[in-house]
Coordinates of C-alpha atoms and ligand atoms in Angstrom, one line a residue:
M1 CA 7.0 -44.2 -21.5
S2 CA 8.1 -40.6 -20.6
F3 CA 11.7 -39.7 -20.2
L4 CA 11.1 -38.8 -16.5
N5 CA 9.9 -42.3 -15.9
S6 CA 12.7 -44.1 -17.7
E7 CA 16.0 -45.5 -16.7
A8 CA 17.5 -43.0 -19.2
L9 CA 16.8 -40.4 -16.5
I10 CA 18.9 -42.3 -14.0
D11 CA 21.7 -42.6 -16.5
L12 CA 21.5 -38.9 -17.1
L13 CA 21.6 -38.1 -13.4
V14 CA 24.7 -40.3 -13.0
S15 CA 26.5 -38.7 -15.9
E16 CA 25.6 -35.2 -14.5
Q17 CA 27.2 -36.5 -11.2
L18 CA 24.0 -36.0 -9.2
L19 CA 23.8 -39.7 -8.5
T20 CA 26.7 -42.1 -7.7
D21 CA 26.8 -45.6 -9.3
Q22 CA 26.0 -47.0 -5.9
Q23 CA 22.8 -44.8 -5.6
R24 CA 21.9 -45.9 -9.2
Q25 CA 21.9 -49.6 -8.1
F26 CA 19.9 -48.8 -5.0
I27 CA 17.3 -46.9 -7.0
V28 CA 17.0 -49.6 -9.7
L29 CA 16.6 -52.2 -7.1
H30 CA 14.0 -50.5 -4.9
K31 CA 12.0 -48.3 -7.2
G32 CA 9.2 -50.8 -7.8
R33 CA 8.5 -51.2 -4.2
Q34 CA 8.9 -47.5 -3.4
R35 CA 6.3 -46.7 -6.2
Q36 CA 3.8 -49.0 -4.5
K37 CA 4.5 -47.3 -1.2
L38 CA 3.9 -43.8 -2.6
I39 CA 0.7 -44.9 -4.3
K40 CA -0.6 -46.3 -1.1
Q41 CA 0.2 -43.0 0.7
Q42 CA -1.6 -41.1 -2.0
L43 CA -4.7 -43.2 -1.6
A44 CA -4.7 -42.8 2.1
C45 CA -4.3 -39.0 1.7
R46 CA -7.1 -38.8 -0.8
R47 CA -9.6 -40.4 1.7
Q48 CA -8.7 -37.9 4.4
D49 CA -8.2 -34.7 2.7
D50 CA -10.0 -33.0 -0.2
D51 CA -6.9 -31.3 -1.3
C52 CA -5.3 -34.6 -2.3
K53 CA -8.3 -35.5 -4.6
Q54 CA -7.0 -33.2 -7.3
E55 CA -3.7 -35.2 -7.2
K56 CA -4.2 -37.3 -10.4
E57 CA -0.7 -38.2 -11.5
L58 CA 0.9 -41.4 -10.3
P59 CA 4.3 -41.0 -8.8
D60 CA 7.1 -40.9 -11.5
L61 CA 10.7 -41.7 -11.2
V62 CA 11.5 -38.1 -10.1
D63 CA 9.1 -38.5 -7.1
I64 CA 10.6 -41.9 -6.3
I65 CA 14.2 -40.6 -6.3
V66 CA 13.3 -37.6 -4.2
S67 CA 11.3 -39.8 -1.8
F68 CA 14.5 -41.9 -1.0
D69 CA 15.9 -38.8 0.8
L70 CA 19.3 -39.3 -0.9
E71 CA 22.3 -37.0 -0.8
S72 CA 23.6 -35.4 -3.9
G73 CA 26.2 -37.5 -5.6
S74 CA 28.6 -34.6 -5.9
D75 CA 28.1 -33.1 -2.4
P76 CA 27.1 -35.5 0.4
K77 CA 25.9 -32.7 2.6
V78 CA 23.2 -31.5 0.2
P79 CA 19.9 -33.4 0.1
L80 CA 18.7 -34.3 -3.4
T81 CA 15.7 -32.2 -4.5
E82 CA 13.3 -32.1 -7.3
E83 CA 14.8 -28.8 -8.5
M84 CA 18.3 -30.3 -8.6
I85 CA 17.1 -33.2 -10.6
M86 CA 15.3 -31.0 -13.1
R87 CA 18.3 -28.7 -13.4
A88 CA 20.5 -31.7 -14.2
V89 CA 18.0 -32.8 -16.8
S90 CA 18.0 -29.3 -18.3
N91 CA 21.8 -29.4 -18.4
G92 CA 21.9 -32.9 -19.9
L93 CA 19.2 -32.4 -22.5
K94 CA 20.2 -28.8 -23.4
I95 CA 16.8 -27.3 -22.6
P96 CA 17.2 -24.2 -20.4
F97 CA 15.8 -24.3 -16.9
K98 CA 13.4 -21.5 -15.7
K99 CA 12.8 -20.7 -12.1
L100 CA 9.3 -19.4 -12.0
D101 CA 8.6 -16.2 -10.1
P102 CA 4.8 -15.5 -10.0
L103 CA 5.4 -11.7 -9.9
E104 CA 7.2 -11.8 -13.2
L105 CA 4.5 -13.7 -15.1
D106 CA 1.8 -12.2 -17.2
I107 CA -1.4 -13.8 -16.1
S108 CA -3.2 -13.1 -19.4
I109 CA -0.6 -15.0 -21.4
V110 CA -0.9 -18.0 -19.0
T111 CA -4.6 -18.1 -19.1
K112 CA -5.3 -17.0 -22.7
T113 CA -3.0 -19.2 -24.9
I114 CA -4.1 -22.7 -23.7
P115 CA -7.1 -24.1 -21.8
R116 CA -6.8 -25.0 -18.2
S117 CA -7.3 -28.7 -18.5
F118 CA -4.7 -28.9 -21.3
A119 CA -2.2 -27.0 -19.2
I120 CA -2.7 -29.2 -16.2
N121 CA -2.7 -32.5 -18.0
H122 CA 0.5 -31.7 -19.8
L123 CA 2.1 -29.6 -17.1
I124 CA 2.7 -26.7 -19.5
L125 CA 2.8 -23.1 -18.6
P126 CA 3.2 -20.3 -21.3
F127 CA 4.7 -17.3 -19.6
A128 CA 5.9 -14.8 -22.1
M129 CA 5.2 -13.8 -25.7
H130 CA 7.3 -11.6 -28.0
D131 CA 8.0 -11.4 -31.7
G132 CA 5.8 -14.5 -32.5
I133 CA 7.7 -16.6 -29.9
L134 CA 5.8 -18.1 -27.1
E135 CA 8.0 -19.0 -24.1
V136 CA 6.7 -22.1 -22.3
V137 CA 7.8 -24.0 -19.3
T138 CA 7.2 -27.7 -19.3
Y139 CA 7.8 -30.5 -16.9
H140 CA 8.3 -33.2 -19.4
P141 CA 11.3 -32.7 -21.7
D142 CA 9.8 -35.0 -24.3
N143 CA 6.5 -33.1 -24.7
H144 CA 7.3 -32.3 -28.4
L145 CA 3.9 -33.3 -29.9
V146 CA 2.1 -31.2 -27.3
L147 CA 4.3 -28.2 -28.0
E148 CA 3.6 -28.6 -31.8
D149 CA -0.1 -28.5 -31.0
I150 CA 0.3 -25.2 -29.2
E151 CA 2.3 -23.8 -32.2
R152 CA -0.4 -24.8 -34.6
A153 CA -3.3 -23.5 -32.5
N154 CA -1.6 -20.1 -31.6
Q155 CA 0.3 -19.6 -34.9
V156 CA 3.5 -19.1 -32.9
T157 CA 6.9 -20.7 -32.4
V158 CA 7.3 -22.3 -29.0
R159 CA 10.5 -21.9 -27.1
P160 CA 10.5 -24.5 -24.3
Y161 CA 12.1 -24.3 -20.8
L162 CA 12.1 -26.9 -18.1
S163 CA 10.9 -26.4 -14.5
T164 CA 9.8 -28.4 -11.6
R165 CA 6.4 -30.0 -11.5
T166 CA 5.8 -28.5 -8.0
D167 CA 6.3 -24.9 -9.3
I168 CA 4.3 -25.4 -12.5
K169 CA 1.4 -26.9 -10.7
K170 CA 1.4 -24.2 -8.0
I171 CA 1.3 -21.4 -10.6
L172 CA -1.3 -23.1 -12.8
A173 CA -3.5 -23.5 -9.8
E174 CA -3.1 -19.9 -8.7
F175 CA -3.6 -18.4 -12.1
F176 CA -6.4 -20.5 -13.4
G177 CA -8.0 -20.4 -10.0
F178 CA -8.0 -16.6 -10.0
Q179 CA -11.4 -16.2 -11.8
R180 CA -13.1 -19.3 -10.5
S181 CA -12.3 -18.7 -6.9
I182 CA -13.7 -15.2 -6.7
T183 CA -17.2 -16.6 -7.0
A184 CA -16.5 -19.0 -4.2
A185 CA -14.8 -16.3 -2.2
E186 CA -17.9 -14.0 -2.5
T187 CA -20.3 -16.8 -1.6
Q188 CA -18.2 -17.6 1.4
F189 CA -18.0 -14.1 2.5
G190 CA -21.8 -13.8 2.3
T191 CA -22.4 -16.8 4.5
T192 CA -19.5 -17.3 6.8
G193 CA -17.1 -14.4 6.1
T194 CA -18.2 -12.3 9.1
S195 CA -17.4 -15.0 11.6
S196 CA -13.7 -15.0 10.7
T197 CA -13.5 -11.2 11.1
I198 CA -13.7 -9.1 14.2
D199 CA -16.5 -6.6 14.2
I200 CA -15.3 -3.3 15.7
G201 CA -18.4 -1.3 15.1
N202 CA -20.6 -0.1 12.3
L203 CA -17.9 1.8 10.6
E204 CA -15.4 -0.8 10.0
Q205 CA -14.6 -4.3 9.1
Y206 CA -11.6 -6.0 10.5
V207 CA -9.6 -8.3 8.3
R208 CA -6.6 -10.2 9.5
L209 CA -4.0 -10.3 6.9
A210 CA -2.6 -13.7 6.4
S211 CA 1.2 -13.9 6.6
T212 CA 3.0 -14.3 3.3
K213 CA 3.4 -18.0 3.8
E214 CA -0.3 -18.5 4.2
L215 CA -1.0 -16.3 1.1
S216 CA 0.9 -18.5 -1.3
S217 CA -0.7 -21.7 0.0
S218 CA -4.2 -20.3 0.1
D219 CA -6.7 -21.7 -2.5
Q220 CA -8.9 -18.5 -2.3
H221 CA -7.0 -16.7 -5.0
I222 CA -8.8 -13.5 -5.1
K223 CA -8.9 -13.2 -1.4
A224 CA -5.2 -14.0 -1.4
A225 CA -4.6 -11.4 -4.2
V226 CA -6.4 -8.7 -2.3
N227 CA -4.7 -9.6 1.0
H228 CA -1.4 -9.6 -0.9
L229 CA -2.2 -6.2 -2.3
F230 CA -2.8 -4.8 1.2
S231 CA 0.3 -6.2 2.8
Y232 CA 2.5 -5.3 -0.1
A233 CA 1.1 -1.7 0.1
L234 CA 1.9 -1.5 3.8
E235 CA 5.3 -3.0 3.3
Q236 CA 6.0 -0.4 0.5
R237 CA 4.7 2.5 2.8
A238 CA 2.1 3.3 0.1
S239 CA -0.5 5.9 1.1
D240 CA -2.9 5.1 -1.7
I241 CA -3.8 2.1 -3.9
H242 CA -5.4 2.8 -7.2
I243 CA -7.2 0.0 -9.2
E244 CA -8.0 1.3 -12.6
P245 CA -9.8 -0.5 -15.3
K246 CA -8.5 0.2 -18.8
R247 CA -9.8 -1.2 -22.1
D248 CA -7.8 -4.4 -22.1
L249 CA -6.2 -4.6 -18.6
C250 CA -6.4 -3.4 -15.1
L251 CA -3.7 -1.2 -13.6
V252 CA -2.7 -1.4 -9.9
R253 CA -0.8 1.7 -8.8
F254 CA 0.6 2.6 -5.4
R255 CA 1.3 6.2 -4.2
I256 CA 4.6 6.1 -2.3
D257 CA 5.8 9.3 -0.7
G258 CA 3.5 11.3 -2.9
I259 CA 4.4 9.8 -6.3
L260 CA 2.3 7.1 -8.2
H261 CA 4.1 3.9 -9.3
T262 CA 2.5 1.3 -11.5
I263 CA 2.8 -2.0 -9.6
Y264 CA 0.8 -4.6 -11.5
K265 CA -0.9 -4.9 -14.8
L266 CA -3.6 -7.5 -14.3
P267 CA -5.7 -9.1 -17.0
K268 CA -9.0 -7.3 -17.3
A269 CA -10.9 -10.4 -16.4
V270 CA -9.7 -10.2 -12.8
H271 CA -10.7 -6.6 -12.3
S272 CA -14.3 -7.0 -11.4
A273 CA -13.6 -9.9 -9.1
I274 CA -11.0 -7.9 -7.2
T275 CA -13.2 -4.9 -7.0
S276 CA -16.1 -7.0 -5.7
R277 CA -13.8 -8.5 -3.0
I278 CA -12.7 -5.0 -1.9
K279 CA -16.2 -3.7 -1.9
S280 CA -17.5 -6.6 0.2
L281 CA -14.7 -6.1 2.7
A282 CA -15.6 -2.4 2.9
R283 CA -19.3 -3.3 3.3
M284 CA -20.3 -1.6 0.1
D285 CA -23.1 -2.7 -2.3
I286 CA -21.4 -5.2 -4.6
A287 CA -24.3 -5.1 -7.1
E288 CA -24.2 -1.3 -7.4
K289 CA -21.6 -0.5 -10.0
R290 CA -22.9 2.7 -11.5
R291 CA -22.9 5.0 -8.5
P292 CA -19.9 6.2 -6.5
Q293 CA -19.6 4.5 -3.1
D294 CA -17.5 4.9 0.1
G295 CA -16.5 2.4 2.7
R296 CA -13.7 1.5 5.0
I297 CA -11.7 -1.6 5.9
K298 CA -9.6 -2.1 9.0
I299 CA -6.5 -4.4 8.5
G300 CA -4.1 -5.8 10.9
R301 CA -0.9 -7.7 10.4
R302 CA -0.5 -10.6 12.8
E303 CA 3.2 -10.6 13.1
E304 CA 3.7 -7.0 13.7
G305 CA 0.6 -6.3 15.8
Q306 CA 0.1 -3.4 13.4
E307 CA -3.2 -2.0 12.3
A308 CA -4.1 0.2 9.5
E309 CA -7.3 1.6 8.2
I310 CA -8.2 1.8 4.5
R311 CA -10.7 4.2 3.2
V312 CA -12.2 2.9 0.0
S313 CA -14.0 4.8 -2.7
T314 CA -15.3 3.6 -6.0
V315 CA -16.4 5.6 -9.0
P316 CA -17.6 4.4 -12.4
V317 CA -15.3 5.3 -15.3
A318 CA -15.3 4.5 -19.0
F319 CA -14.1 0.9 -18.6
G320 CA -15.6 -0.1 -15.3
E321 CA -15.3 0.8 -11.7
K322 CA -12.2 2.6 -10.5
T323 CA -11.3 2.0 -6.9
V324 CA -9.0 4.3 -4.8
M325 CA -8.0 3.1 -1.4
R326 CA -6.4 5.6 1.0
I327 CA -4.3 3.8 3.6
L328 CA -4.3 5.5 7.0
N329 CA -1.4 4.0 8.7
P330 CA -1.5 4.8 12.5
D331 CA 2.3 5.0 12.6
V332 CA 2.0 7.9 10.2
I333 CA -1.2 9.5 11.4
F334 CA -0.3 9.5 15.1
Q335 CA 3.2 10.7 15.4
S336 CA 5.2 12.3 18.1
L337 CA 5.0 16.1 17.5
D338 CA 8.8 16.0 17.8
N339 CA 9.0 14.1 14.5
I340 CA 6.7 15.9 12.2
G341 CA 9.1 18.7 11.4
F342 CA 8.5 21.7 13.6
S343 CA 11.4 24.0 14.1
R344 CA 12.3 24.9 17.7
R345 CA 10.5 28.3 17.5
D346 CA 7.4 26.8 15.8
R347 CA 7.2 24.1 18.4
V348 CA 7.3 26.6 21.3
V349 CA 4.5 28.6 19.7
Y350 CA 2.4 25.4 19.0
N351 CA 3.0 24.2 22.6
S352 CA 1.6 27.5 23.9
F353 CA -1.6 26.8 21.8
M354 CA -1.8 23.3 23.2
S355 CA -1.5 24.4 26.8
S356 CA -4.1 27.1 26.5
A357 CA -7.4 26.5 28.5
H358 CA -9.6 27.8 25.7
G359 CA -9.5 29.4 22.2
I360 CA -9.4 28.3 18.6
V361 CA -6.3 26.9 16.8
L362 CA -6.6 26.7 13.0
V363 CA -4.5 24.4 10.8
T364 CA -4.5 25.3 7.1
G365 CA -3.3 23.8 3.9
P366 CA -4.6 22.0 0.8
T367 CA -5.7 18.4 0.8
G368 CA -2.8 16.0 1.4
S369 CA -0.7 18.6 3.3
G370 CA -0.7 16.6 6.5
K371 CA -3.3 18.6 8.5
S372 CA -4.9 15.4 9.8
T373 CA -1.6 14.1 11.0
T374 CA -0.8 17.3 12.9
L375 CA -4.3 17.4 14.5
Y376 CA -4.4 13.7 15.4
S377 CA -0.8 13.8 16.8
T378 CA -1.8 16.9 18.8
L379 CA -4.9 15.2 20.3
K380 CA -3.0 12.1 21.0
Q381 CA -0.4 14.0 22.9
I382 CA -3.0 15.9 24.9
A383 CA -5.2 12.8 25.6
S384 CA -5.4 11.5 29.1
P385 CA -8.1 9.9 31.2
E386 CA -9.0 13.3 32.8
I387 CA -9.5 15.1 29.5
N388 CA -12.6 14.6 27.4
I389 CA -11.8 15.0 23.7
I390 CA -14.6 15.0 21.2
T391 CA -14.0 15.1 17.5
V392 CA -16.5 15.9 14.8
E393 CA -15.3 14.6 11.4
D394 CA -16.4 14.1 7.9
P395 CA -15.6 11.3 7.7
V396 CA -13.8 9.9 10.7
E397 CA -10.3 9.3 9.3
M398 CA -8.7 7.2 11.9
V399 CA -10.4 5.7 15.0
H400 CA -8.6 6.3 18.3
E401 CA -9.9 4.8 21.5
E402 CA -9.1 7.8 23.6
F403 CA -11.2 10.2 21.5
N404 CA -14.9 10.4 21.2
Q405 CA -15.3 10.6 17.5
I406 CA -18.6 11.6 15.8
A407 CA -19.0 11.3 12.1
V408 CA -20.9 13.8 10.0
Q409 CA -23.8 12.0 8.1
A410 CA -25.1 14.5 5.6
Q411 CA -27.7 12.1 4.2
I412 CA -29.6 12.0 7.6
D413 CA -28.9 15.7 8.3
V414 CA -26.3 15.1 10.9
N415 CA -23.8 17.8 9.9
F416 CA -21.1 19.8 11.7
S417 CA -23.5 22.3 12.9
T418 CA -26.2 20.0 14.3
I419 CA -23.5 18.0 16.1
L420 CA -21.8 21.1 17.6
R421 CA -25.2 22.4 18.8
N422 CA -25.5 19.4 21.0
I423 CA -21.9 18.6 21.8
L424 CA -21.4 21.0 24.7
R425 CA -23.8 18.9 26.8
Q426 CA -21.3 16.1 26.5
D427 CA -18.9 18.2 28.6
P428 CA -15.9 18.2 26.4
D429 CA -12.6 19.8 27.3
I430 CA -11.2 19.8 23.8
I431 CA -13.1 19.8 20.5
M432 CA -11.7 19.0 17.1
I433 CA -13.8 20.1 14.2
G434 CA -12.8 18.4 11.0
E435 CA -13.2 21.5 8.9
I436 CA -14.9 24.9 9.2
R437 CA -16.8 25.4 6.0
D438 CA -19.6 27.8 6.8
L439 CA -20.6 30.6 9.2
E440 CA -22.8 28.3 11.3
T441 CA -19.9 26.0 12.1
A442 CA -17.5 28.9 12.7
T443 CA -20.1 30.4 15.1
H444 CA -20.3 27.2 17.0
A445 CA -16.5 27.0 17.2
V446 CA -16.4 30.6 18.6
Q447 CA -19.2 29.8 21.2
A448 CA -17.3 26.7 22.3
A449 CA -14.1 28.7 22.7
L450 CA -15.9 31.5 24.6
T451 CA -17.4 29.0 27.0
G452 CA -14.0 27.7 28.0
H453 CA -13.1 25.0 25.4
L454 CA -10.0 24.5 23.4
V455 CA -11.0 24.1 19.7
F456 CA -8.9 22.7 16.9
S457 CA -10.0 22.9 13.3
T458 CA -8.8 23.2 9.7
L459 CA -9.4 25.6 6.9
H460 CA -8.6 25.4 3.2
T461 CA -6.3 28.4 2.8
N462 CA -2.8 28.7 1.3
D463 CA -1.1 30.4 4.2
A464 CA -1.5 31.0 7.9
V465 CA -2.8 34.6 8.1
S466 CA -5.4 33.9 5.4
A467 CA -7.2 31.9 8.1
I468 CA -8.3 35.2 9.5
I469 CA -9.4 36.5 6.1
R470 CA -11.4 33.3 5.5
L471 CA -13.3 33.6 8.8
E472 CA -14.1 37.2 8.0
D473 CA -15.3 36.1 4.5
L474 CA -17.6 33.5 6.1
G475 CA -19.2 36.4 8.0
L476 CA -17.7 36.1 11.4
E477 CA -17.4 39.4 13.4
P478 CA -13.8 40.6 13.5
F479 CA -13.9 41.1 17.3
L480 CA -15.0 37.5 17.8
I481 CA -12.0 36.3 15.6
A482 CA -9.6 38.5 17.6
S483 CA -10.9 37.4 21.0
T484 CA -11.1 33.7 20.4
M485 CA -8.3 32.8 17.9
L486 CA -5.1 31.6 19.6
G487 CA -3.2 31.5 16.3
A488 CA -2.9 29.5 13.0
L489 CA -0.5 27.4 11.2
A490 CA -0.1 26.5 7.5
Q491 CA 1.7 23.4 6.4
R492 CA 2.9 21.3 3.4
L493 CA 4.5 17.9 3.1
V494 CA 7.9 17.5 1.4
R495 CA 9.7 14.3 0.6
R496 CA 12.5 13.5 2.9
I497 CA 15.9 12.6 1.4
C498 CA 16.6 8.9 1.6
P499 CA 19.2 8.6 4.4
H500 CA 20.6 5.4 2.8
C501 CA 21.8 7.1 -0.4
A502 CA 22.1 10.8 0.6
E503 CA 25.1 12.5 -1.0
P504 CA 26.4 16.1 -0.8
Y505 CA 26.6 18.3 -4.0
A506 CA 27.5 21.9 -4.7
V507 CA 24.9 24.4 -5.9
D508 CA 25.5 27.8 -7.4
A509 CA 24.4 30.4 -4.8
A510 CA 23.3 33.0 -7.4
S511 CA 20.9 30.5 -9.0
L512 CA 19.4 29.7 -5.6
R513 CA 18.9 33.4 -4.9
K514 CA 17.1 33.6 -8.3
L515 CA 14.7 30.9 -7.2
G516 CA 13.9 33.1 -4.1
F517 CA 15.9 31.3 -1.5
P518 CA 17.6 33.7 1.1
V519 CA 21.2 32.7 0.3
T520 CA 23.8 35.2 1.4
G521 CA 27.5 35.6 0.3
K522 CA 29.3 32.5 -0.8
E523 CA 29.7 31.3 -4.4
T524 CA 28.5 27.8 -3.9
V525 CA 26.4 26.1 -1.3
E526 CA 26.7 22.4 -0.3
L527 CA 23.3 20.7 -0.2
K528 CA 22.2 17.1 -0.2
R529 CA 20.3 14.9 -2.5
G530 CA 19.4 11.1 -2.7
K531 CA 21.4 9.2 -5.3
G532 CA 18.8 6.4 -5.4
C533 CA 19.0 3.0 -3.9
L534 CA 17.1 -0.2 -3.2
Q535 CA 15.5 1.2 0.0
C536 CA 14.0 4.2 -1.8
R537 CA 13.1 2.5 -5.1
N538 CA 15.7 4.7 -6.8
T539 CA 13.7 7.8 -6.1
G540 CA 16.2 9.3 -3.6
Y541 CA 13.4 10.0 -1.1
L542 CA 12.2 8.0 1.8
G543 CA 9.2 9.2 3.9
R544 CA 7.9 12.7 4.3
L545 CA 8.3 15.8 6.5
G546 CA 6.2 18.8 7.3
I547 CA 7.1 22.4 6.6
F548 CA 5.2 25.0 8.6
E549 CA 4.5 28.7 9.1
I550 CA 2.8 29.5 12.4
F551 CA 1.8 32.7 14.2
P552 CA 0.3 33.4 17.6
M553 CA -2.4 36.0 18.0
S554 CA -0.9 39.3 19.2
D555 CA -2.2 42.7 20.3
Q556 CA -0.9 44.2 17.0
L557 CA -2.7 41.6 15.0
K558 CA -5.9 42.1 17.0
K559 CA -5.8 45.9 16.2
L560 CA -5.3 45.1 12.5
I561 CA -8.2 42.6 12.5
A562 CA -10.5 45.3 14.1
T563 CA -9.6 47.6 11.2
K564 CA -10.3 44.8 8.7
A565 CA -6.7 44.9 7.4
N566 CA -5.9 42.8 4.3
D567 CA -3.8 39.7 4.3
S568 CA -0.5 41.2 3.2
E569 CA -0.7 43.8 6.1
L570 CA -1.5 40.9 8.5
R571 CA 1.3 38.8 7.0
Q572 CA 3.9 41.6 7.4
V573 CA 3.1 41.9 11.1
A574 CA 3.1 38.2 11.7
I575 CA 6.6 38.0 10.0
R576 CA 7.8 41.0 12.0
E577 CA 6.7 39.2 15.1
G578 CA 8.8 36.2 14.3
M579 CA 6.8 34.0 11.8
T580 CA 9.0 31.9 9.5
T581 CA 7.3 31.6 6.2
L582 CA 6.7 28.2 4.5
R583 CA 9.4 29.1 1.9
E584 CA 11.9 30.0 4.6
D585 CA 11.1 26.9 6.7
A586 CA 11.5 24.8 3.5
W587 CA 14.8 26.4 2.9
H588 CA 16.0 25.7 6.4
K589 CA 15.1 22.0 5.8
V590 CA 17.0 22.0 2.5
Q591 CA 20.0 23.5 4.3
A592 CA 19.7 20.9 7.0
G593 CA 20.0 18.2 4.4
L594 CA 16.5 16.9 5.1
T595 CA 14.9 17.7 1.7
T596 CA 15.9 19.0 -1.7
V597 CA 15.6 22.3 -3.5
E598 CA 13.2 20.6 -6.0
E599 CA 10.8 19.5 -3.2
A600 CA 10.9 23.0 -1.6
L601 CA 10.0 24.6 -4.9
R602 CA 7.3 22.0 -5.6
V603 CA 5.3 22.7 -2.5
T604 CA 6.0 26.4 -2.0
G605 CA 5.9 27.3 -5.7
E606 CA 2.4 28.9 -5.5
I607 CA 3.4 31.1 -2.6
D608 CA 4.4 34.7 -3.1
V609 CA 7.8 35.5 -1.8
V610 CA 7.7 38.4 0.6
Ligands
ZN1 ZN1 17.9 5.7 -1.2

């Protein structure tokens, strides 16, 4: 007879003051009958519900004591729970108690050291391994022979901890179920999966994220793991999720405010199952593992009525398929133009672009500089039922119901140019062209502007006036540039100082001047930085902010364009006419305590100081 089924347990609980003498008498008197009652309940449950069929163990004395709904012997207001009993046993028998946290556990240690059936039969869970010591939680304090078997089989010393049967069983089911359940999850997806999702169109697949409560009780472990990954990424404000196969394990990393953090190290065995799950959600070919693929997933969170879109891409690397998922959070993509970081002057100039009847506005910057956010936020602000907005994108980044969005499909020869050739028949007022890459697209943009349309587009240039040079390099006539272009802006994203832990500090003015910041007079300057706190994961930063340089087309610039002036001549005129450079705008935001010197230098480092 095991300890947890013996009267020695009751004695221990009394001496640990968890039970009173009166309660002891009550339990001893009624336990036989209560056991019969619990067994009957189990049988009834087994007939009704498949879940109960796995329930093999008969109720033990711990179950019986808990089922009496007693109060704690030391505190009548507290109901007696399984964890309280096991903590008392731990105390009485001098075996430490371990509260299991699934996020702390190394799944590979759990699943590699002992077979599943052995773990489940003996309610044993190995959870950590170091210096030849295997730490194991067990439910039964008198499991000595079993622990000795593990020591012999693994050539280790076992250090036992006690935990509750409920926790051990739950984690064993989740971990050992991980691999087995992906097969089931995939099969289910193939047959009935689509019925539980909402189809929004060819482009996307809609997946409702279960709430956290549902996740833990779900039996579809891979599904739950992937759902957990998505909701955790949203919760952490991650912009990208990387799933990288290594030789022995699989790394899950999140990009948060521009910086990659390793979040999980999963056993290698789970990698392909998780990748397959993501690929099937993104409607990619699960069987194709040697070619790069793209797809997208739309996720919504029930509680918050929030939706996000995830762009998925997979590429084969040395140890398997690497998956990168870009999370397009509508809260971030569609912002109020008041919040993205325009200075007052820049906002006035940009507003004049937006209220123009026709012309071309160019947004420039490298990948990841926030161009899409600026354009989407602009279109959203302009959008109204009377205005027809058409976008041509490669690919469509974020779907918005007020825009008519057309995706470039190079493989069937639907490119920017072919779409733009036909788009004017759709009577648009405003056209957004994802990117101008060639003369043909540039020419279509000019034609649209000349026929009375407002055109927004992007170019890959480092600064604003280089947009003019780039269009010339593509082969566009200078007079067409001068007559259609309303202006251009260049932008970068800097990390915003965490408001929860911002603190002032003094910086030497001379050293700032050396770095190229326009600091005048004073010996020291007071700036701000983030100390690091829970809210910002000790990075000192929370969220991001745009820095801009923007110029409107002017008569002076038009003259220079006609004479094919170079970029530094154009730039000087733009600055003379009021343009704040990226470096200056960054410095203003450092002074305002919004970002740091380091961030300003990081994103404007490659720019020449004029
Ligand atoms: Zn902070």
